[in-house]
Amino acid sequence: MTNNRWDISLLYVEDEKILRSIYEKVLAPRVSQFYLAENGEEGFQLFLEHKPDLVITDIKMPIMNGLDLMRKIKKQFPEARVIIMSAYGESHYFMRAIENGVKGFLLKPVDNDKLLRTIDEQAREIQLEKSVLYEESMRKKAEAELRQNEIVLQSVSDVAEIFLQQKYNNNTIQLVLKKLGEATDSSRVYYFENYTENGVPFCRQVLEWVSENVEPQINNEALLAISHDEAFFSRWVAKLGNHEAIFGPIKDFPEAEREILEPQGIQSLLAVPVFIQSSWQGFIGFDDCFTERRWSPVVSNTLGVAANIMGAAAHRARIEEQLRNLNAELEQRVEKRTRQLQKEISERKQTEILLRSSEEKYRLIFENANDGIFLSSDGQIRFINPKAFEITGYLPKMVIGKPFTDFIHPDYREMVLDNHYRRLRGEAVEESYDIKIIDAQKKVKWVELKSNLIHWDDEPSVLTFMTDIDTRKRYEEDLKELNQHLEARVKHELKQIEQQQQLLIQKSKLESLGELSAGVAHEVNQPLGGLSMSLDNILFEMSNKELTNEYVSKKVTLMFDDIERIRKIINHIRAFSRDRENQPMEAVNIIQVVNNTLSLVNRLYIDHLIDLNVSLDMKHCYFVGNSFKLEQVLLNLLSNAKFAVEQQALLKGPDFVKRIQIKSWADKGKLHLEIADNGVGIAEENLTRIFDPFFSTKKAEEGTGLGLSISYGLMKEMNGSIAVESKVGAYTKLLITLPEYINTTT
């Protein structure tokens, strides 16, 4: 509520012009939107057009009266809220209004304060319902985003596995585009690569995947050679070249870009850059041709990881090609050198021995060429293989003869050096471990080391195998960060749901008190009557001049007893209606809880001619729990029992005797409390569902379907249970079971 104005819409229907003018001035400032009609037909048309949150209507009007208006509205919109306001107080108007689900009945002339209070009560309920619906929609949206993020994360993991297991080529990239397209539910996924022609940079589409019923763009001539200087592409070059993604609905893009993108049927897109080392190679694009999708930062970052993996795979393929060329060149040099040595007859035998030794060393070092390999003696590097160059970027001449610790990250030097000397001493050392190194570009990179002690040139040496795990480590860090964000969002959603549950429990309490207000009023009126009678007696004795101190003392004592009774009733209702969520568990007398509950419903049962029979076990009556929570459960069960016998009476006729029985007993350390009625019963197919939230056998205007669900939860909190037995047209029994508490200190 803002500035005494509720954010709801209200329709007021009144045929009398003066009253319309008066109540328009009273009601219009109270709500954000106000609609006025002079008869039922006009009111019905306004309702269909605007769907107001609340309708206030007179009964007797021309063309269509208020009851017919309410009935037509309720027929199409059962959840509509209608308040009847009339100068006629006949009971049949009340009954017809109640039968049609009226929210209130006000007799004219209506006190403005009472009318505004009624509006305030309805507005609070409307806003609470809207809040619950909004929170539910947000929860579902969060769950959908979580599921989509998990699918995209799994697809990125699959992409990493594909590039690790298969060669980097167009077939592999096409498979990756298909994987990402299906995971993101995109219309198209494509790869654009940069190239240079006559010194001018261009970009072109080379591969594309499309979903069903989507037109391919692989042969679109506008996408085969895009200059980096084109007006519609300059923004892309700047952002993608700076490691930034481009995403959003096409309608928000610059006009020059829309002229290229809109003819392709694109509603929304995401483009993530592909880099090899620090060089921008191109980008992967994702089109949505059906919805204006808002790409979340989580999805954008995750797909950016996929692009990074693709760039790393391209870099690895490039290095492998370079190493193959280096190996071929090395083989040519060895062959040439061998021919030269063969010409030197005087040194032929020595040359043959050296060549044989060199070949044996070469084979030993290069046996596991899939990993980087280096040999160290006295802490200095003697040999490295081409794979080590690929991983570190160091040429052999840059590292041979230097301490291997020069290339280890400072955080790991002490550990690696300690393992090296322990291995030389023959001590047991961990077989493999992960460390950080500093490559030739002074960048930090993760590797896995596996070392073996060997003898080389008759001296102890260490042969080390090095595996590049940098991509895997960074991917693990990205996943860890994403999981932390997901955990925080899930905790937030759970907290919101818990708060909503507490609001529903408190609402159920207040609804129960509202239903029992007549009985509470009777309980208060009895001692008030006693107070009034005592005062009348004292005044009578005074008028007859027969008043004595003894008589006054006796009457005052009776009056204080009545006042104490009123105080207890009020304190009990205040305590019951208060939020007791954090109240500690304690020993509770179940008999006292039943009696407190009956004090609230007894008058209601008497007024409705319900035969209530109570049989309680006075010896076994204590349990550990919360008296107010059990009282709320009992109020709900007794309210349901009353409704059931009232419905049965409508079916059976005036001779039907409405009966409700409450009895308790103890058995094997358990307290049992049963509430039985001879009402309409519950269908067998509904017995397993009555404790589900929002399930109800009543009409929408007769119940929310939350009472038994809340009762079930409250019993679980007190380590108890609640069970049901019923037969249609005969009876229903609800059995509450709680662990018995026996005080061993007395």
XYZ file of C-alpha atoms in Angstrom, residues 31-564:
534
model
C -7.187 1.960 -5.308
C -4.869 2.396 -8.285
C -7.582 1.710 -10.909
C -11.306 2.414 -10.491
C -14.148 1.495 -12.861
C -17.776 2.644 -12.532
C -20.961 1.097 -13.987
C -24.637 2.083 -13.621
C -26.192 -1.362 -14.140
C -25.326 -5.058 -14.077
C -24.929 -5.459 -17.853
C -22.527 -2.516 -18.115
C -20.671 -3.842 -15.068
C -20.321 -7.292 -16.661
C -18.881 -5.811 -19.872
C -16.395 -3.708 -17.866
C -15.363 -6.825 -15.938
C -14.726 -8.776 -19.168
C -12.680 -5.860 -20.525
C -10.532 -5.009 -17.469
C -10.677 -8.108 -15.173
C -10.695 -6.006 -11.949
C -9.360 -7.544 -8.734
C -12.507 -6.675 -6.727
C -16.183 -5.999 -7.574
C -18.625 -4.076 -5.319
C -22.218 -4.138 -6.575
C -25.714 -3.144 -5.521
C -28.388 -5.886 -5.603
C -31.479 -4.255 -7.092
C -30.644 -2.640 -10.419
C -32.324 -2.387 -13.846
C -31.341 -4.612 -16.806
C -29.331 -7.002 -14.581
C -29.395 -7.154 -10.771
C -26.317 -7.577 -8.599
C -26.870 -11.285 -7.834
C -27.199 -12.145 -11.540
C -24.080 -10.084 -12.240
C -22.149 -11.995 -9.579
C -23.433 -15.348 -10.882
C -22.343 -14.530 -14.484
C -18.923 -13.381 -13.323
C -18.430 -16.440 -11.090
C -19.478 -18.781 -13.905
C -16.574 -17.635 -16.079
C -14.171 -16.554 -13.330
C -14.751 -18.656 -10.164
C -11.866 -16.927 -8.398
C -13.394 -13.445 -8.784
C -13.943 -11.448 -5.575
C -17.408 -9.852 -5.214
C -18.877 -7.790 -2.337
C -22.653 -7.171 -2.248
C -23.835 -3.761 -0.943
C -27.596 -3.280 -0.563
C -30.261 -1.519 1.455
C -32.251 -4.765 1.696
C -31.444 -7.114 4.547
C -33.747 -10.061 3.730
C -32.188 -13.435 4.518
C -32.808 -14.871 1.033
C -30.472 -12.231 -0.437
C -27.784 -13.319 2.037
C -28.283 -17.006 1.204
C -28.171 -16.475 -2.563
C -25.073 -14.307 -2.231
C -23.334 -16.900 -0.034
C -24.246 -19.711 -2.451
C -22.522 -17.784 -5.231
C -19.331 -17.259 -3.200
C -19.709 -13.627 -2.118
C -16.735 -12.183 -0.195
C -18.814 -9.750 1.869
C -22.336 -8.342 2.359
C -22.720 -4.682 3.397
C -26.025 -3.028 4.311
C -26.664 0.534 3.175
C -26.058 3.096 4.354
C -22.501 1.795 4.801
C -20.181 3.501 7.247
C -17.194 4.759 5.244
C -14.685 3.419 7.758
C -16.281 -0.032 7.639
C -16.332 0.040 3.846
C -12.668 1.047 3.673
C -11.728 -1.653 6.205
C -13.488 -4.202 4.012
C -11.566 -2.900 0.982
C -8.299 -3.089 2.973
C -8.959 -6.708 4.030
C -9.696 -7.796 0.468
C -6.705 -5.834 -0.889
C -4.347 -7.544 1.551
C -5.628 -10.976 0.497
C -5.363 -10.028 -3.200
C -1.800 -8.792 -2.819
C -0.836 -11.880 -0.805
C -2.236 -14.123 -3.572
C -0.378 -12.109 -6.218
C 2.821 -12.340 -4.174
C 2.501 -16.121 -3.819
C 1.854 -16.508 -7.575
C 4.812 -14.249 -8.388
C 7.183 -16.157 -6.084
C 6.008 -19.441 -7.601
C 6.651 -18.186 -11.134
C 10.114 -16.935 -10.136
C 10.939 -20.302 -8.533
C 9.904 -22.171 -11.691
C 11.926 -19.759 -13.809
C 15.004 -20.319 -11.591
C 14.570 -24.088 -11.800
C 14.311 -23.918 -15.597
C 17.476 -21.793 -15.765
C 19.298 -24.255 -13.515
C 18.264 -27.181 -15.727
C 19.332 -25.299 -18.883
C 22.684 -24.359 -17.305
C 23.335 -27.990 -16.383
C 22.612 -29.076 -19.969
C 24.961 -26.413 -21.371
C 27.681 -27.314 -18.838
C 27.424 -30.969 -19.832
C 27.675 -30.041 -23.517
C 30.858 -28.034 -22.840
C 32.281 -31.064 -21.028
C 31.389 -33.175 -24.095
C 33.115 -30.630 -26.353
C 36.311 -30.905 -24.306
C 36.180 -34.696 -24.549
C 35.583 -34.588 -28.333
C 38.605 -32.364 -28.950
C 40.775 -34.551 -26.690
C 39.786 -37.784 -28.430
C 39.531 -36.667 -32.078
C 41.693 -34.724 -34.492
C 41.016 -31.047 -34.992
C 39.316 -30.762 -38.391
C 36.049 -29.579 -39.964
C 34.244 -32.833 -39.147
C 35.126 -32.462 -35.470
C 34.083 -28.797 -35.421
C 30.783 -29.685 -37.145
C 30.100 -32.289 -34.440
C 30.862 -29.690 -31.748
C 28.481 -27.138 -33.345
C 25.711 -29.756 -33.378
C 26.361 -30.589 -29.703
C 26.214 -26.934 -28.635
C 23.165 -26.197 -30.801
C 21.115 -29.030 -29.303
C 22.171 -28.142 -25.744
C 21.260 -24.443 -26.107
C 18.104 -25.132 -28.168
C 19.407 -22.747 -30.833
C 18.086 -22.373 -34.371
C 21.570 -22.089 -35.892
C 25.136 -22.516 -34.634
C 28.004 -21.490 -36.915
C 31.737 -20.815 -36.996
C 33.289 -17.737 -38.654
C 37.070 -17.572 -39.155
C 39.332 -14.613 -39.847
C 41.660 -14.572 -42.883
C 43.787 -12.075 -44.796
C 43.669 -11.281 -48.508
C 46.255 -8.879 -49.976
C 46.972 -7.611 -46.479
C 43.300 -6.800 -45.783
C 41.600 -8.671 -42.868
C 38.339 -10.474 -43.635
C 35.947 -12.832 -41.841
C 33.843 -15.615 -43.393
C 31.420 -18.349 -42.385
C 32.973 -21.793 -42.872
C 30.694 -24.202 -40.969
C 27.051 -24.225 -39.863
C 24.534 -26.422 -38.030
C 20.770 -25.709 -38.251
C 17.751 -27.199 -36.469
C 14.629 -28.459 -38.208
C 12.527 -25.956 -40.200
C 15.306 -23.342 -40.122
C 16.789 -21.986 -43.359
C 20.603 -22.492 -43.648
C 22.843 -19.479 -44.313
C 26.023 -21.332 -45.276
C 25.652 -20.191 -48.919
C 24.636 -16.625 -48.070
C 26.970 -14.506 -50.251
C 26.860 -11.657 -47.733
C 28.630 -13.898 -45.203
C 31.391 -15.318 -47.456
C 33.784 -12.353 -47.264
C 33.147 -9.668 -44.613
C 35.778 -6.948 -44.365
C 36.732 -5.913 -40.832
C 36.182 -2.313 -41.970
C 32.520 -2.837 -42.914
C 30.203 -0.475 -40.984
C 27.954 -3.266 -39.759
C 30.933 -5.388 -38.639
C 33.255 -2.839 -36.997
C 31.555 -3.126 -33.575
C 31.923 -6.910 -33.713
C 35.629 -6.644 -34.534
C 36.210 -4.295 -31.580
C 34.290 -6.330 -28.987
C 35.181 -9.868 -30.098
C 38.817 -8.896 -30.554
C 38.765 -7.668 -26.936
C 37.541 -11.031 -25.562
C 33.954 -9.722 -25.230
C 30.799 -11.570 -26.268
C 27.997 -10.012 -28.351
C 24.469 -10.993 -27.377
C 20.853 -9.847 -27.106
C 17.664 -9.355 -29.155
C 18.289 -8.134 -32.724
C 15.849 -5.249 -32.231
C 18.377 -3.697 -29.798
C 21.283 -3.882 -32.300
C 22.459 -0.900 -34.408
C 20.505 -0.320 -37.625
C 23.432 -1.248 -39.906
C 23.704 -4.660 -38.216
C 19.933 -5.251 -38.291
C 19.928 -4.814 -42.087
C 22.188 -7.886 -42.356
C 20.716 -9.980 -39.519
C 16.941 -9.485 -39.869
C 16.709 -10.987 -43.411
C 18.133 -14.181 -41.878
C 15.073 -14.428 -39.605
C 17.131 -13.956 -36.430
C 15.286 -12.775 -33.303
C 18.214 -13.023 -30.871
C 21.873 -14.111 -31.047
C 25.019 -14.753 -29.029
C 28.564 -14.612 -30.458
C 31.639 -15.708 -28.445
C 35.224 -15.139 -29.675
C 37.702 -17.927 -30.456
C 41.345 -17.189 -29.624
C 44.542 -19.115 -30.308
C 46.922 -17.909 -27.631
C 46.391 -14.117 -27.781
C 45.344 -14.011 -31.440
C 41.647 -13.622 -32.327
C 40.830 -16.329 -34.885
C 37.057 -15.949 -35.298
C 33.835 -16.603 -33.392
C 31.071 -19.128 -32.696
C 27.536 -17.758 -33.169
C 24.185 -18.936 -31.796
C 20.920 -17.783 -33.478
C 17.388 -17.968 -32.056
C 14.889 -17.448 -34.899
C 11.728 -17.877 -32.800
C 12.095 -15.926 -29.524
C 13.816 -12.759 -28.313
C 15.981 -14.722 -25.913
C 17.849 -12.970 -23.094
C 21.156 -14.834 -22.894
C 22.130 -15.165 -19.226
C 25.708 -14.347 -18.127
C 26.116 -17.944 -16.915
C 25.253 -19.403 -20.344
C 27.345 -16.754 -22.130
C 30.397 -17.474 -19.955
C 29.933 -21.236 -20.254
C 29.786 -21.064 -24.061
C 32.825 -18.803 -23.890
C 34.626 -21.702 -22.179
C 33.612 -23.922 -25.122
C 35.121 -21.373 -27.532
C 38.331 -21.321 -25.444
C 38.493 -25.122 -25.598
C 38.119 -24.954 -29.376
C 40.918 -22.381 -29.585
C 43.153 -24.572 -27.418
C 42.436 -27.561 -29.675
C 43.334 -25.502 -32.758
C 46.557 -24.394 -31.078
C 47.432 -27.979 -30.197
C 46.832 -29.079 -33.814
C 49.037 -26.238 -35.055
C 51.860 -27.177 -32.666
C 51.577 -30.852 -33.617
C 52.005 -29.876 -37.279
C 55.042 -27.756 -36.427
C 56.577 -30.614 -34.449
C 56.038 -33.017 -37.333
C 57.916 -30.600 -39.579
C 60.684 -30.209 -36.992
C 61.003 -33.985 -36.653
C 61.242 -34.337 -40.434
C 63.916 -31.634 -40.529
C 65.761 -33.304 -37.649
C 65.725 -36.625 -39.444
C 67.149 -34.963 -42.560
C 69.942 -33.378 -40.529
C 70.778 -36.662 -38.811
C 70.858 -38.408 -42.161
C 73.126 -35.720 -43.636
C 75.417 -35.821 -40.638
C 75.574 -39.584 -40.812
C 76.720 -39.452 -44.429
C 79.439 -36.984 -43.470
C 80.625 -39.235 -40.671
C 80.718 -42.206 -42.980
C 83.135 -40.316 -45.235
C 85.613 -39.974 -42.406
C 87.285 -43.349 -42.726
C 89.825 -42.694 -40.045
C 87.078 -42.162 -37.490
C 84.544 -44.594 -38.957
C 84.481 -47.036 -36.058
C 84.223 -44.296 -33.475
C 81.500 -42.642 -35.538
C 79.547 -45.889 -35.713
C 79.840 -46.318 -31.936
C 78.715 -42.731 -31.281
C 75.895 -43.004 -33.796
C 74.654 -46.235 -32.241
C 74.828 -44.681 -28.759
C 73.055 -41.552 -29.993
C 70.303 -43.611 -31.596
C 69.767 -45.572 -28.349
C 69.547 -42.349 -26.355
C 67.219 -40.841 -28.962
C 64.889 -43.842 -28.827
C 64.835 -43.837 -25.017
C 63.964 -40.142 -24.792
C 61.338 -40.218 -27.533
C 59.589 -43.486 -26.582
C 56.630 -41.610 -25.075
C 56.408 -38.718 -27.526
C 52.772 -37.942 -26.528
C 54.130 -36.297 -23.353
C 56.806 -33.712 -22.861
C 60.050 -35.420 -21.756
C 63.221 -34.023 -20.242
C 66.283 -35.596 -18.627
C 67.999 -33.934 -15.672
C 71.309 -34.711 -13.985
C 72.694 -32.779 -11.029
C 69.553 -30.661 -11.189
C 70.315 -29.493 -14.758
C 68.399 -30.260 -17.945
C 70.287 -32.463 -20.449
C 67.666 -33.220 -23.106
C 64.097 -32.266 -23.990
C 61.751 -33.674 -26.648
C 59.555 -31.712 -29.116
C 56.467 -32.198 -26.971
C 58.196 -30.385 -24.116
C 58.813 -27.487 -26.496
C 55.106 -27.490 -27.442
C 54.048 -27.328 -23.802
C 56.583 -24.774 -22.544
C 57.536 -22.830 -25.668
C 61.262 -23.246 -24.808
C 63.633 -24.383 -27.558
C 66.263 -26.949 -26.519
C 69.068 -24.361 -26.692
C 67.152 -22.189 -24.206
C 66.976 -24.815 -21.444
C 69.755 -27.406 -21.871
C 72.415 -26.935 -19.214
C 70.157 -24.801 -17.004
C 68.571 -25.807 -13.644
C 65.083 -27.167 -14.189
C 63.886 -25.161 -11.167
C 64.298 -21.954 -13.242
C 61.099 -22.864 -15.074
C 59.061 -23.997 -12.032
C 56.591 -21.556 -10.443
C 57.999 -20.199 -7.130
C 55.127 -21.763 -5.163
C 56.235 -25.266 -6.231
C 60.041 -25.043 -6.508
C 60.779 -26.256 -2.988
C 58.445 -29.263 -3.317
C 59.805 -30.299 -6.748
C 63.423 -29.935 -5.650
C 62.763 -31.943 -2.471
C 61.146 -34.752 -4.499
C 64.089 -34.718 -6.949
C 66.768 -35.256 -4.293
C 64.694 -37.785 -2.359
C 64.283 -39.791 -5.566
C 68.060 -39.652 -6.161
C 68.560 -41.008 -2.617
C 66.254 -43.923 -3.437
C 63.437 -42.807 -1.109
C 59.762 -43.416 -1.887
C 58.296 -40.377 -3.658
C 54.779 -39.699 -4.943
C 54.520 -41.100 -8.478
C 52.826 -38.060 -10.057
C 51.723 -34.602 -8.988
C 50.373 -31.352 -10.474
C 52.426 -28.134 -10.471
C 52.557 -24.745 -12.161
C 55.355 -23.766 -14.567
C 56.309 -20.508 -16.293
C 56.425 -20.886 -20.092
C 58.499 -18.960 -22.616
C 55.835 -16.218 -22.819
C 56.112 -15.768 -19.015
C 52.622 -17.188 -18.568
C 51.648 -19.574 -15.769
C 50.555 -23.030 -16.928
C 49.439 -26.222 -15.150
C 51.305 -29.501 -15.898
C 51.397 -33.012 -14.449
C 54.862 -34.508 -13.699
C 55.810 -38.193 -13.609
C 59.490 -38.965 -12.888
C 61.670 -42.095 -12.928
C 65.206 -42.636 -11.624
C 67.606 -43.961 -14.335
C 71.341 -44.107 -15.003
C 72.632 -41.938 -17.838
C 76.313 -41.911 -18.779
C 77.012 -43.886 -15.611
C 75.487 -41.298 -13.307
C 72.072 -41.191 -11.568
C 69.584 -39.070 -13.475
C 65.850 -38.373 -13.494
C 63.669 -38.892 -16.578
C 60.517 -36.748 -16.271
C 57.298 -36.994 -18.298
C 55.279 -33.765 -18.472
C 51.562 -33.569 -19.470
C 49.761 -30.305 -20.300
C 46.671 -30.104 -18.008
C 46.207 -26.326 -18.149
C 42.919 -26.444 -20.062
C 41.511 -29.064 -17.716
C 42.520 -27.099 -14.602
C 41.042 -23.839 -15.844
C 37.873 -25.610 -16.880
C 37.627 -27.137 -13.386
C 38.009 -23.658 -11.863
C 35.256 -22.299 -14.136
C 32.964 -25.174 -13.165
C 33.724 -24.630 -9.481
C 32.800 -20.942 -9.734
C 29.589 -21.776 -11.608
C 28.633 -24.355 -8.976
C 29.169 -21.783 -6.211
C 26.760 -19.388 -7.961
C 24.232 -22.192 -8.410
C 24.467 -23.197 -4.729
C 23.886 -19.594 -3.629
C 20.787 -19.293 -5.831
C 19.381 -22.610 -4.613
C 19.866 -21.538 -0.946
C 18.097 -18.253 -1.697
C 15.147 -20.059 -3.349
C 14.845 -22.505 -0.413
C 14.809 -19.599 2.052
C 12.047 -17.891 0.038
C 9.986 -21.102 0.001
C 10.430 -21.502 3.789
C 9.206 -17.926 4.365
C 6.171 -18.576 2.152
C 5.354 -21.718 4.149
C 5.435 -19.750 7.424
C 3.106 -17.134 5.926
C 0.662 -19.865 4.896
C 0.737 -21.395 8.403
C 0.048 -18.019 10.030
C -2.712 -17.330 7.481
C -4.306 -20.692 8.341
C -4.304 -19.701 12.044
C -6.017 -16.403 11.380
C -8.589 -18.039 9.080
C -9.420 -20.530 11.855
C -9.886 -17.690 14.367
C -12.114 -15.849 11.919
C -14.319 -18.901 11.443
C -14.627 -19.349 15.231
C -15.201 -15.706 16.094
C -18.876 -16.318 17.045
C -17.925 -18.971 19.591
C -15.207 -16.755 21.074
C -17.683 -13.884 21.375
C -20.110 -16.141 23.264
C -17.357 -17.261 25.662
C -16.584 -13.612 26.436
C -20.254 -12.573 26.672
C -21.023 -15.101 29.451
C -18.651 -13.559 32.059
C -19.634 -10.092 30.831
C -23.240 -10.999 31.622
C -22.153 -12.127 35.083
C -20.389 -8.792 35.657
C -23.488 -6.888 34.577
C -25.773 -8.940 36.852
C -23.462 -8.488 39.872
C -23.443 -4.713 39.393
C -27.255 -4.686 39.048
C -27.571 -6.647 42.319
C -25.305 -4.210 44.164
C -27.276 -1.226 42.850
C -30.557 -2.927 43.861
C -29.308 -3.524 47.420
C -28.109 0.074 47.610
C -31.528 1.389 46.504
C -33.189 -0.678 49.265
C -30.530 0.480 51.744
C -29.762 -3.164 52.544
C -26.186 -3.183 51.179
C -23.653 -4.765 53.567
C -19.865 -5.145 53.401
C -20.244 -8.918 53.360
C -22.630 -8.756 50.374
C -20.317 -6.346 48.474
C -17.279 -8.548 49.188
C -19.112 -11.632 47.887
C -20.228 -9.882 44.681
C -16.787 -8.318 44.048
C -15.192 -11.771 44.372
C -17.601 -13.119 41.737
C -16.874 -10.130 39.486
C -13.101 -10.687 39.729
C -13.647 -14.361 38.801
C -15.532 -13.264 35.656
C -12.811 -10.715 34.801
C -10.133 -13.413 35.198
